Amino acid sequence: MAEAIQKKLQAELEKYQQLQKDVSKSMSARQKLEAQLTENNIVKEELALLDIQNTVYKLIGPVLVKQDLDEAKATVSKRLEYINGEIQRYETLLKEMERKSEQHREVLSSLQQEYQRAQGQAVGKV
Amino acid sequence: MCVSDTLQKMHVHIYRQCISVIITVNYSCIVARKQSLFQHMLSTLPKCIEQAKAYSTVVTVGSLHAVKLLYVKVVKDCRSQFEHWKKVENDYESLQERLRTLPDKLSYDIMVPFGPLAFMPGKLVHTNELTVLLGDNWFAKCSAKQADALVEHRKKHVKNTLDDLQKVMKNFQNRADFTDDLEKLTGDTGDFVDIREEVINEEEVTKAKHRLAHKANSKPKQEYLLDLEEDKEKKEGDEEGTTGVLSEEELWARLDELERQEELQDERYRLDSTDTNGEDTTSSSEEEKEADGGSDVQVNGHQKENGWVPTSITSQMNGTNGSHPEDEEEEDCDEEAGNGLPTIYFSHTAEFKKVRINTGKNTTLKFSERNEQKAQAKRKKKSGKSNGHSPHESYKITSPADIYRVFVDLVNGEPIPRKSILKSRSRENSVCSDTSESSTADFEERRAAFGRSWSHDDATHSDTSDGITEEESPTGTSPHTNGCFEAFTSTVIEKDPLPCSIPHLTIAPPALPTIPERKLEEVGPEAPQEPPKWMSKFKATRLHQK
């Protein structure tokens, strides 16, 4: 009886650990996105400071490609929107994972209790 | 149980992961170009702040110390980041300087880096044309002045992040300090002293609002802990929430336990003190000491005084002066529950402020605890003493009122205040006794009248004492033959000038009715017998009367 519970406990624990890893991965991805968000915001502001006379280049691989100022501004805005969308997506994903991990935690605690009880009984029997 | 360990490890693991993320980002920034370095740091900083918040969520089971360590860690991290950003700001400053001076010349002769190890002489031309990295692989060709403006704009961002870091640092520093204090309070004695008051007589509940008991007063600190837990992000919050709640419960349990211990200790002390007081009441050789001169009394008084001074000092130190217990009918239990703290046991008697000194026909001496004194009077009658031994008594005089309380005559077994304190006891009942004897009958009604009028007049004193005095004065009149006096801390209307300085102030517990019963011989032993812990004179009296 105790062994069965222990096995169940182990399985549950592994699942929980996996879930936690996923959570951390999503969290780091979200962090990266946030970094990009701030960066692009600054770029947007600085582009606003420039005038049409300044040539804007985009680094694509090893090449600096000339861009139009307005085009650059539009591109940056679009990128910002994209980043925001991604962040939202990750947010929902994280919430979901958090909920699942919570469930797992509850299961784990109940299993743990069962296991302890079983152990107690086993000790009593012995 | 391995599971709980695993869970704990997991939390630690995630915590570590968070840190490692930050660290990797930091390290990567160091090797990157300045621009991207700035970008990276700027972008990771909000996350770092969130991480800092997340740190507060990873609360390891139970101990305050662990929490404090976390806070300290966060503060350290913040500080290192702060250093870093400060450096960035300085770099930008120097860059701006360079930008300002660069267009001064058309070209500069410089040593151009040629690969990683070599330089070669060259010229720096087009000094006003700069290609600026705006971020995210965007470049722009600008003049020096425009670049200057861009740098200025970036510096603004850096300043904002620095301010945020400062705030976070301060916040967590405060938290760390607070957990420190909390730890100290619950553990060590520190400079805190617990002041406890046992409420023995439930009828003596006053009208004044009493403060909440220990536990309630310690709640604010508990609430703080609750707030900390509420701050958590709910990612790992629940697990830690439960453990945090458990730790709080543990704290409560510990507080209860310690409180019980304190009470046990107190019981022990009380038993000891009642023993010593019991001796005083039962001894009956006081009369023999009647003939002793003032010198003896003085000596004893001095001894008494010396013995009591330290305790009075301690009592004063703690703000609950035994001389004015009437004034402080509310508990001052702001301190945390006295778990292991030096405790001062404070107790009230019902002796309130309303006292009029009657040392003759002109003033009255009132006590509020009439019932008690009635009992005392009865006891005295039984013991059949009629001596006035107040100078020999070992009472603690901590207020002028005590003087009048201490120096009373015993006429027919009842304490009667004396007209003049200096008058020697050896004259026995003759000292102003004619005044007191003659006025015994109307003494009481005068006293009662005074009491009532006085209680009406004196609005400044607490309502409680007012109420109780008024209650007791009508009840006390009939059964009382004489001598229920109250401690007096207000105006004294005396026709005869009394000596201001009494060289042999004997320090004695209050409750005059018992004073005459005290023997001189007890004066000596009482001085050394003085309990190590400070006991309020009222409590001592009460115990003595028991």
XYZ file of C-alpha atoms in Angstrom:
672
model
C 0.000 0.000 0.000
C 2.695 2.396 0.958
C 4.761 1.538 -2.069
C 1.901 2.195 -4.400
C 1.354 5.554 -2.841
C 5.019 6.258 -3.040
C 5.054 5.452 -6.725
C 2.112 7.691 -7.302
C 3.836 10.368 -5.337
C 6.965 10.065 -7.436
C 5.025 10.275 -10.659
C 3.142 13.286 -9.479
C 6.314 14.906 -8.326
C 7.940 14.431 -11.696
C 4.988 15.944 -13.442
C 5.115 18.869 -11.088
C 8.793 19.367 -11.710
C 8.266 19.322 -15.423
C 5.546 21.868 -15.079
C 7.774 24.050 -13.008
C 10.460 23.894 -15.645
C 7.976 24.998 -18.251
C 6.908 27.808 -16.036
C 10.445 29.002 -15.653
C 11.056 28.768 -19.373
C 8.031 30.840 -20.155
C 9.032 33.284 -17.535
C 12.481 33.785 -19.038
C 10.968 34.165 -22.490
C 8.666 36.781 -21.114
C 11.588 38.559 -19.565
C 13.337 38.688 -22.895
C 10.262 40.089 -24.502
C 10.045 42.742 -21.895
C 13.638 43.719 -22.548
C 12.874 44.063 -26.225
C 9.842 46.091 -25.401
C 11.792 48.687 -23.485
C 14.460 48.746 -26.142
C 12.022 49.398 -28.920
C 10.363 52.079 -26.938
C 13.647 53.902 -26.659
C 14.307 53.486 -30.355
C 10.927 54.950 -31.098
C 11.583 57.942 -28.908
C 14.989 58.526 -30.411
C 13.698 58.275 -33.939
C 11.280 60.977 -32.977
C 14.203 63.182 -32.061
C 15.761 62.841 -35.511
C 14.774 64.733 -38.613
C 14.459 63.658 -42.212
C 17.941 64.702 -43.011
C 19.454 61.927 -40.970
C 19.780 58.670 -42.838
C 18.613 55.672 -40.932
C 20.175 52.288 -41.414
C 19.080 48.867 -40.362
C 21.630 46.200 -39.578
C 20.629 43.090 -41.442
C 23.345 40.553 -40.916
C 26.660 42.178 -41.766
C 25.021 44.862 -43.883
C 23.774 48.287 -42.974
C 20.739 48.853 -45.142
C 19.489 52.322 -45.674
C 15.973 52.925 -44.471
C 13.577 55.749 -44.707
C 12.928 57.564 -41.460
C 9.179 57.197 -41.681
C 9.521 53.626 -42.741
C 11.768 52.998 -39.794
C 9.284 54.595 -37.489
C 6.488 52.441 -38.843
C 8.581 49.313 -38.586
C 9.459 50.029 -35.016
C 5.837 50.671 -34.120
C 4.786 47.419 -35.699
C 7.466 45.587 -33.811
C 6.292 47.134 -30.593
C 2.793 45.932 -31.191
C 4.047 42.470 -31.966
C 6.060 42.368 -28.791
C 3.087 43.469 -26.751
C 0.979 40.740 -28.253
C 3.621 38.168 -27.465
C 3.812 39.309 -23.903
C 0.079 38.946 -23.522
C 0.237 35.465 -24.893
C 2.947 34.502 -22.503
C 1.022 36.021 -19.662
C -1.968 33.812 -20.281
C 0.288 30.833 -20.736
C 1.982 31.472 -17.445
C -1.321 31.838 -15.658
C -2.477 28.581 -17.047
C 0.694 26.833 -16.025
C 0.494 28.352 -12.597
C -3.019 27.030 -12.173
C -1.933 23.592 -13.252
C 1.030 23.625 -10.935
C -1.289 24.587 -8.128
C -3.448 21.591 -8.845
C -0.401 19.407 -8.887
C 0.706 20.813 -5.610
C -2.585 19.963 -4.008
C -2.455 16.457 -5.355
C 1.064 16.127 -4.091
C 0.187 17.271 -0.611
C -2.753 14.904 -0.381
C -0.618 12.054 -1.631
C 2.002 12.976 0.876
C -0.509 12.810 3.670
C -1.739 9.474 2.468
C 1.761 8.208 2.331
C 2.455 9.304 5.840
C -0.680 7.690 7.062
C 0.192 4.513 5.261
C 3.635 4.622 6.745
C 2.183 5.094 10.152
C -0.063 2.146 9.649
C 2.797 0.071 8.408
C 4.779 0.951 11.474
C 1.811 0.067 13.611
C 1.423 -3.225 11.873
C 5.037 -3.999 12.359
C 10.014 13.415 4.359
C 11.676 13.582 1.048
C 8.762 15.165 -0.725
C 8.791 18.305 1.331
C 12.501 18.501 0.837
C 12.021 18.137 -2.850
C 9.438 20.843 -2.875
C 11.705 23.082 -0.957
C 14.526 22.338 -3.317
C 12.333 23.143 -6.204
C 11.566 26.508 -4.863
C 15.179 27.148 -4.205
C 15.923 25.909 -7.662
C 13.543 28.319 -9.256
C 14.869 31.063 -7.113
C 18.323 30.214 -8.259
C 17.185 30.161 -11.808
C 15.900 33.644 -11.489
C 19.170 34.796 -10.135
C 21.093 32.971 -12.814
C 19.030 34.609 -15.499
C 19.917 37.950 -14.161
C 23.518 37.046 -13.785
C 23.806 35.742 -17.308
C 22.233 38.860 -18.635
C 24.616 40.935 -16.637
C 27.623 39.062 -17.821
C 26.511 39.211 -21.380
C 26.138 42.916 -21.089
C 29.631 43.391 -19.955
C 31.054 41.980 -23.105
C 28.606 43.718 -25.407
C 28.951 47.148 -26.880
C 28.055 50.056 -24.755
C 24.897 50.752 -26.607
C 23.571 47.272 -26.359
C 24.864 47.076 -22.843
C 22.710 49.991 -21.992
C 19.772 48.465 -23.764
C 20.196 45.146 -22.106
C 20.541 46.510 -18.654
C 17.690 48.852 -19.181
C 15.479 46.103 -20.371
C 16.423 43.643 -17.704
C 16.052 46.111 -14.941
C 12.274 46.032 -14.714
C 12.565 42.318 -14.631
C 15.138 42.602 -11.916
C 12.764 44.644 -9.917
C 10.177 41.969 -10.390
C 12.730 39.417 -9.413
C 13.342 41.370 -6.308
C 9.669 41.087 -5.605
C 9.826 37.431 -6.409
C 12.573 37.062 -3.861
C 10.173 38.100 -1.234
C 7.944 35.262 -2.264
C 10.499 32.583 -1.834
C 10.143 32.318 1.873
C 11.763 29.303 3.275
C 9.884 27.598 6.019
C 9.410 29.451 9.209
C 12.378 31.362 10.272
C 12.686 35.078 10.306
C 16.347 34.749 9.809
C 15.925 33.201 6.413
C 13.580 35.966 5.398
C 16.045 38.497 6.556
C 18.780 36.841 4.555
C 16.652 37.070 1.479
C 16.053 40.717 2.004
C 19.712 41.306 2.544
C 20.434 39.482 -0.666
C 17.985 41.595 -2.568
C 19.488 44.709 -1.132
C 22.943 43.551 -2.177
C 21.793 42.825 -5.680
C 20.142 46.177 -5.911
C 23.276 47.811 -4.704
C 25.446 46.107 -7.307
C 23.034 47.072 -10.030
C 22.993 50.555 -8.718
C 26.771 50.655 -9.005
C 26.556 49.418 -12.509
C 24.055 51.981 -13.615
C 26.045 54.703 -11.993
C 28.987 53.651 -14.091
C 26.850 53.752 -17.200
C 25.763 57.240 -16.379
C 29.334 58.341 -15.919
C 30.242 56.852 -19.258
C 27.515 58.797 -20.923
C 28.746 61.938 -19.273
C 32.211 61.463 -20.679
C 30.729 60.628 -24.050
C 28.877 63.879 -24.052
C 32.069 65.708 -23.297
C 33.752 64.022 -26.190
C 30.882 64.873 -28.480
C 31.138 68.494 -27.570
C 34.833 68.717 -28.277
C 34.908 66.465 -31.315
C 33.696 68.892 -33.978
C 36.212 71.496 -32.882
C 38.739 70.239 -35.365
C 38.254 69.080 -38.914
C 40.463 66.063 -38.368
C 42.413 64.492 -35.575
C 45.643 62.504 -35.664
C 45.032 59.370 -33.745
C 46.320 55.859 -33.258
C 43.829 53.647 -34.940
C 43.289 50.175 -33.486
C 44.247 47.613 -36.027
C 42.975 44.295 -34.940
C 43.111 43.239 -31.354
C 46.787 43.838 -30.737
C 47.999 46.621 -32.972
C 47.511 50.260 -33.552
C 48.469 52.417 -36.425
C 48.637 56.118 -36.857
C 45.731 57.618 -38.728
C 43.383 60.503 -39.027
C 39.899 60.953 -37.674
C 37.897 62.837 -40.246
C 34.312 63.996 -40.698
C 34.264 64.772 -37.089
C 30.702 65.926 -37.113
C 29.247 62.865 -38.780
C 28.290 60.143 -36.394
C 26.473 56.891 -36.883
C 24.493 56.272 -33.776
C 23.035 52.955 -32.698
C 19.476 53.585 -31.699
C 18.801 50.061 -30.487
C 17.447 46.874 -31.961
C 19.877 47.046 -34.901
C 18.748 50.484 -35.978
C 21.348 53.094 -36.875
C 21.111 56.719 -37.717
C 23.528 59.203 -39.125
C 23.605 62.289 -36.963
C 25.603 65.329 -36.217
C 27.428 65.637 -32.975
C 24.806 67.902 -31.530
C 22.015 65.519 -32.441
C 23.970 62.681 -30.914
C 24.346 64.801 -27.836
C 20.581 65.136 -27.638
C 20.157 61.402 -27.996
C 22.624 60.752 -25.231
C 20.769 63.193 -23.062
C 17.576 61.304 -23.709
C 19.206 58.058 -22.697
C 20.623 59.538 -19.564
C 17.113 60.379 -18.536
C 16.210 56.710 -18.724
C 19.213 55.736 -16.708
C 18.252 58.209 -14.040
C 14.786 56.728 -13.840
C 16.130 53.266 -13.367
C 18.543 54.504 -10.730
C 15.662 56.047 -8.815
C 13.688 52.834 -9.020
C 16.635 50.887 -7.750
C 17.013 53.266 -4.869
C 13.415 52.822 -3.894
C 13.589 49.069 -4.046
C 16.804 49.048 -2.083
C 15.359 51.243 0.622
C 12.208 49.189 0.773
C 14.001 45.935 1.218
C 16.469 47.437 3.600
C 13.576 48.494 5.764
C 12.120 45.061 5.592
C 15.407 43.514 6.572
C 15.726 45.884 9.485
C 12.241 45.110 10.530
C 12.745 41.397 10.536
C 15.812 42.097 12.567
C 13.799 43.945 15.154
C 11.157 41.295 15.131
C 13.736 38.636 15.689
C 15.176 40.579 18.530
C 11.847 41.115 20.152
C 10.766 37.559 19.972
C 14.116 36.221 20.934
C 16.458 38.344 22.909
C 15.646 40.756 25.613
C 17.187 43.740 23.961
C 16.265 47.012 25.464
C 12.669 46.118 25.692
C 11.025 45.405 28.951
C 7.689 43.878 29.272
C 5.290 45.487 31.620
C 2.573 43.224 32.775
C -0.282 43.904 35.005
C -2.399 41.294 36.574
C -5.946 42.269 36.931
C -6.986 40.534 40.083
C -10.062 42.410 41.071
C -12.523 42.305 38.267
C -14.859 44.797 39.894
C -12.235 47.375 39.604
C -12.709 47.646 35.924
C -12.678 51.276 35.297
C -14.619 53.372 32.947
C -11.507 54.185 31.085
C -10.777 52.289 27.963
C -8.292 49.610 28.596
C -5.819 48.753 25.967
C -5.837 45.388 24.409
C -3.929 42.531 25.838
C -0.514 41.396 24.854
C -1.430 39.342 21.918
C -3.457 42.017 20.338
C -0.696 44.484 20.725
C 1.719 42.185 19.089
C -0.620 41.878 16.167
C 0.679 44.818 14.180
C 3.896 43.004 13.761
C 2.115 39.907 12.697
C 0.156 41.932 10.252
C 3.346 43.133 8.751
C 4.321 39.607 8.136
C 0.967 39.069 6.542
C 1.600 41.979 4.257
C 4.824 40.485 3.198
C 3.014 37.397 2.229
C 0.444 39.345 0.357
C 3.119 40.973 -1.678
C 3.984 37.687 -3.201
C 3.288 36.940 -6.773
C 0.993 34.062 -6.760
C 3.246 31.872 -8.820
C 4.791 30.249 -5.886
C 2.765 32.171 -3.455
C 0.401 29.508 -2.347
C 2.923 27.051 -1.157
C 4.819 29.684 0.648
C 1.580 31.156 1.767
C 0.699 28.038 3.629
C 4.137 27.726 5.085
C 4.111 31.381 5.945
C 0.794 30.981 7.683
C 2.164 28.035 9.534
C 5.098 30.032 10.689
C 2.762 32.714 11.890
C 0.784 30.140 13.767
C 3.956 28.804 15.182
C 4.780 32.249 16.393
C 1.421 32.566 18.059
C 1.843 29.203 19.686
C 5.224 30.208 20.914
C 3.852 33.451 22.279
C 1.165 31.558 24.123
C 3.658 29.196 25.520
C 5.927 31.933 26.732
C 3.038 33.811 28.208
C 2.074 30.761 30.182
C 5.607 30.440 31.410
C 5.553 34.033 32.500
C 2.377 33.496 34.414
C 3.809 30.489 36.142
C 6.822 32.511 37.112
C 4.635 35.244 38.331
C 2.660 32.830 40.469
C 5.843 31.674 42.041
C 6.896 35.202 42.765
C 3.555 36.030 44.197
C 3.666 33.061 46.493
C 7.033 34.178 47.747
C 5.906 37.698 48.324
C 2.729 36.685 50.073
C 4.807 34.660 52.438
C 6.873 37.642 53.393
C 3.846 39.845 53.701
C 2.062 37.265 55.722
C 4.807 37.418 58.235
C 4.321 41.105 58.586
C 0.670 40.954 59.236
C 0.845 38.163 61.702
C 3.708 39.471 63.745
C 2.560 41.141 66.812
C 5.599 42.469 68.426
C 5.256 45.862 66.969
C 4.158 47.339 70.189
C 7.466 46.595 71.741
C 9.156 48.765 69.253
C 6.962 51.610 70.006
C 9.443 53.158 72.332
C 12.230 53.223 69.809
C 13.474 56.643 69.055
C 13.597 58.446 65.856
C 17.149 57.445 65.186
C 16.251 53.878 64.758
C 13.469 54.835 62.573
C 15.724 56.996 60.574
C 18.255 54.326 60.135
C 15.702 51.867 59.091
C 14.078 54.398 56.932
C 17.294 55.069 55.170
C 17.929 51.458 54.692
C 14.507 51.093 53.355
C 14.996 53.955 51.098
C 18.191 52.647 49.728
C 16.697 49.298 49.281
C 13.750 50.635 47.446
C 15.460 53.214 45.365
C 16.712 50.873 42.728
C 13.315 49.416 42.282
C 11.742 52.785 42.047
C 14.305 53.722 39.500
C 13.509 50.705 37.454
C 9.874 51.423 37.779
C 10.397 54.943 36.644
C 12.594 53.838 33.873
C 9.800 51.869 32.548
C 7.413 54.648 32.735
C 4.971 53.127 35.094
C 5.820 54.889 38.240
C 4.533 53.220 41.275
C 3.798 56.534 42.819
C 1.139 57.319 40.338
C -0.597 54.148 39.657
C -3.818 55.965 39.868
C -2.920 58.022 36.951
C -2.243 55.104 34.781
C -5.162 52.901 34.964
C -4.578 51.828 31.459
C -2.007 49.319 30.675
C 0.937 50.529 28.743
C 1.615 47.344 27.023
C 2.978 48.526 23.776
C 5.780 46.118 23.857
C 5.673 42.770 22.293
C 4.592 39.900 24.449
C 7.135 39.447 27.150
C 8.634 36.262 26.051
C 11.820 36.102 27.912
C 11.969 39.802 28.393
C 12.565 41.369 31.741
C 9.143 41.825 33.081
C 7.839 44.429 35.339
C 4.711 43.448 37.082
C 2.519 46.355 37.453
C -0.598 46.335 39.420
C -3.216 48.756 40.341
C -4.931 49.176 43.527
C -8.134 51.004 43.727
C -6.430 53.862 45.410
C -7.187 56.749 43.261
C -6.095 60.241 43.165
C -8.775 61.777 45.207
C -7.304 62.395 48.530
C -7.819 65.112 50.893
C -5.526 65.157 53.789
C -7.135 65.562 57.078
C -4.682 66.231 59.761
C -7.108 67.934 61.917
C -10.456 69.455 61.594
C -9.716 71.096 58.342
C -8.867 68.504 55.802
C -9.811 64.984 55.101
C -7.833 62.052 54.092
C -9.596 59.760 51.785
C -8.961 56.401 50.434
C -10.933 54.851 47.771
C -10.612 51.224 48.639
C -12.987 51.371 51.495
C -13.952 47.769 51.597
C -10.412 46.711 51.803
C -9.749 49.106 54.537
C -12.867 48.081 56.313
C -11.477 44.605 56.410
C -8.184 45.923 57.545
C -9.830 47.926 60.264
C -11.665 44.874 61.432
C -8.484 42.931 61.437
C -6.816 45.590 63.415
C -9.583 45.658 65.877
C -9.183 41.985 66.311
C -5.528 42.276 66.835
C -6.307 45.003 69.240
C -3.521 47.335 68.523
C -3.768 50.976 68.874
C -0.449 52.326 68.170
C 0.773 54.575 65.585
C 3.820 53.127 64.146
C 3.890 54.599 60.797
C 7.367 55.959 60.934
C 8.611 52.576 61.785
C 6.792 50.971 58.990
C 8.535 50.081 55.884
C 6.453 51.727 53.345
C 7.477 53.081 50.082
C 6.807 56.716 49.802
C 6.846 57.736 46.241
C 4.443 60.584 46.263
C 3.475 63.248 48.696
C 0.235 61.465 49.176
C 2.064 58.546 50.590
C 3.395 60.681 53.330
C -0.008 61.291 54.671
C -0.900 57.778 54.185
C 2.077 56.525 56.025
C 1.918 58.775 58.947
C -1.304 58.031 60.584
C -2.452 57.498 64.047
C -4.242 54.486 65.090
C -7.109 55.358 67.280
C -9.183 52.501 68.413
C -7.691 50.363 65.799
C -8.520 52.722 62.980
C -5.998 54.745 61.086
C -6.391 58.437 61.431
C -4.234 60.871 59.569
C -1.975 62.957 61.648
C -1.878 66.632 61.806
C 1.841 66.807 61.837
C 4.122 64.146 60.622
C 7.025 65.194 62.685
C 5.248 64.519 65.869
C 6.698 61.479 67.428
C 4.923 58.283 67.772
C 5.936 57.857 71.303
C 3.284 60.340 72.208
C 1.106 57.672 70.852
C -2.480 58.418 70.581
C -2.017 61.844 71.955
C -0.654 63.182 68.741
C -3.472 65.122 67.290
C -5.490 62.329 68.488
C -7.746 64.760 70.191
C -8.560 66.265 66.898
C -9.065 62.952 65.262
C -10.884 61.490 68.205
C -13.193 64.360 68.519
C -13.928 64.469 64.899
C -14.235 60.779 64.452
C -17.922 60.962 64.235
C -18.235 63.841 61.876
C -14.958 62.950 60.246
C -16.549 60.427 58.116
C -19.416 62.467 56.913
C -17.076 65.316 56.227
C -14.923 62.977 54.335
C -17.827 61.664 52.432
C -18.976 65.153 51.713
C -15.547 66.108 50.626
C -15.324 63.064 48.529
C -18.497 63.767 46.719
C -17.825 67.398 46.278
C -14.322 66.751 45.340
C -15.201 64.179 42.837
C -17.544 66.620 41.270
C -15.047 69.364 41.303
C -12.153 67.526 40.044
C -12.921 66.999 36.445
C -9.373 66.674 35.467
C -8.920 63.352 37.074
C -10.000 60.263 35.372
C -13.610 59.516 35.166
C -12.965 56.133 36.558
C -11.726 57.362 39.835
C -14.578 59.807 39.870
C -17.091 57.142 39.364
C -15.690 54.779 41.824
C -15.140 57.421 44.407
C -18.688 58.498 44.075
C -19.821 54.980 44.296
C -17.792 54.213 47.267
C -18.312 57.343 49.216
C -21.975 56.801 49.909
C -21.451 53.150 50.582
C -18.450 53.726 52.681
C -19.952 56.201 55.042
C -22.186 54.081 57.166
C -20.104 51.009 57.793
C -17.009 53.023 58.268
C -16.135 54.352 61.572
C -13.206 56.165 60.243
C -10.120 56.053 58.223
C -10.695 55.028 54.642
C -8.322 57.098 52.827
C -7.356 57.575 49.326
C -4.119 58.445 47.826
C -3.978 62.067 47.112
C -2.273 63.572 44.177
C -4.138 66.772 43.813
C -4.417 69.854 45.957
C -3.868 69.699 49.639
C -5.580 72.212 51.754
C -3.826 72.430 55.021
C -4.263 74.909 57.723
C -1.156 73.901 59.555
C 2.058 73.978 57.640
C 3.575 70.612 57.396
C 7.190 69.901 57.133
C 8.278 69.579 53.604
C 11.251 67.417 54.147
C 10.996 64.393 56.210
C 14.482 63.158 56.773
C 13.517 59.678 57.568
C 11.158 58.991 54.816
C 10.291 55.433 55.200
C 9.515 53.728 52.035
C 6.695 51.387 52.545
C 3.916 49.823 50.672
C 0.675 51.723 50.825
C -2.534 50.766 52.509
C -2.306 52.572 55.723
C -4.631 50.472 57.758
C -2.031 47.837 57.891
C 0.723 50.213 58.801
C 0.184 50.211 62.508
C 0.436 46.517 62.581
C 3.917 46.545 61.267
C 6.645 45.924 63.727
C 9.901 47.697 63.923
C 11.735 44.474 63.816
C 10.367 43.876 60.458
C 11.883 47.026 59.221
C 15.287 45.483 59.262
C 14.471 42.204 57.693
C 12.245 43.836 55.191
C 15.031 45.775 53.667
C 17.038 42.744 52.750
C 13.910 40.847 52.052
C 13.059 43.215 49.344
C 12.043 41.129 46.421
C 14.401 41.124 43.553
C 11.680 42.085 41.219
C 9.911 45.344 41.496
C 6.491 45.040 42.944
C 4.077 47.809 43.076
C 3.327 48.972 46.542
C -0.323 48.491 45.894
C 0.141 44.937 44.976
C 2.330 44.437 47.953
C -0.309 45.910 50.140
C -2.936 43.751 48.668
C -0.856 40.674 49.076
C 0.007 41.736 52.550
C -3.614 42.092 53.369
C -4.284 38.676 52.058
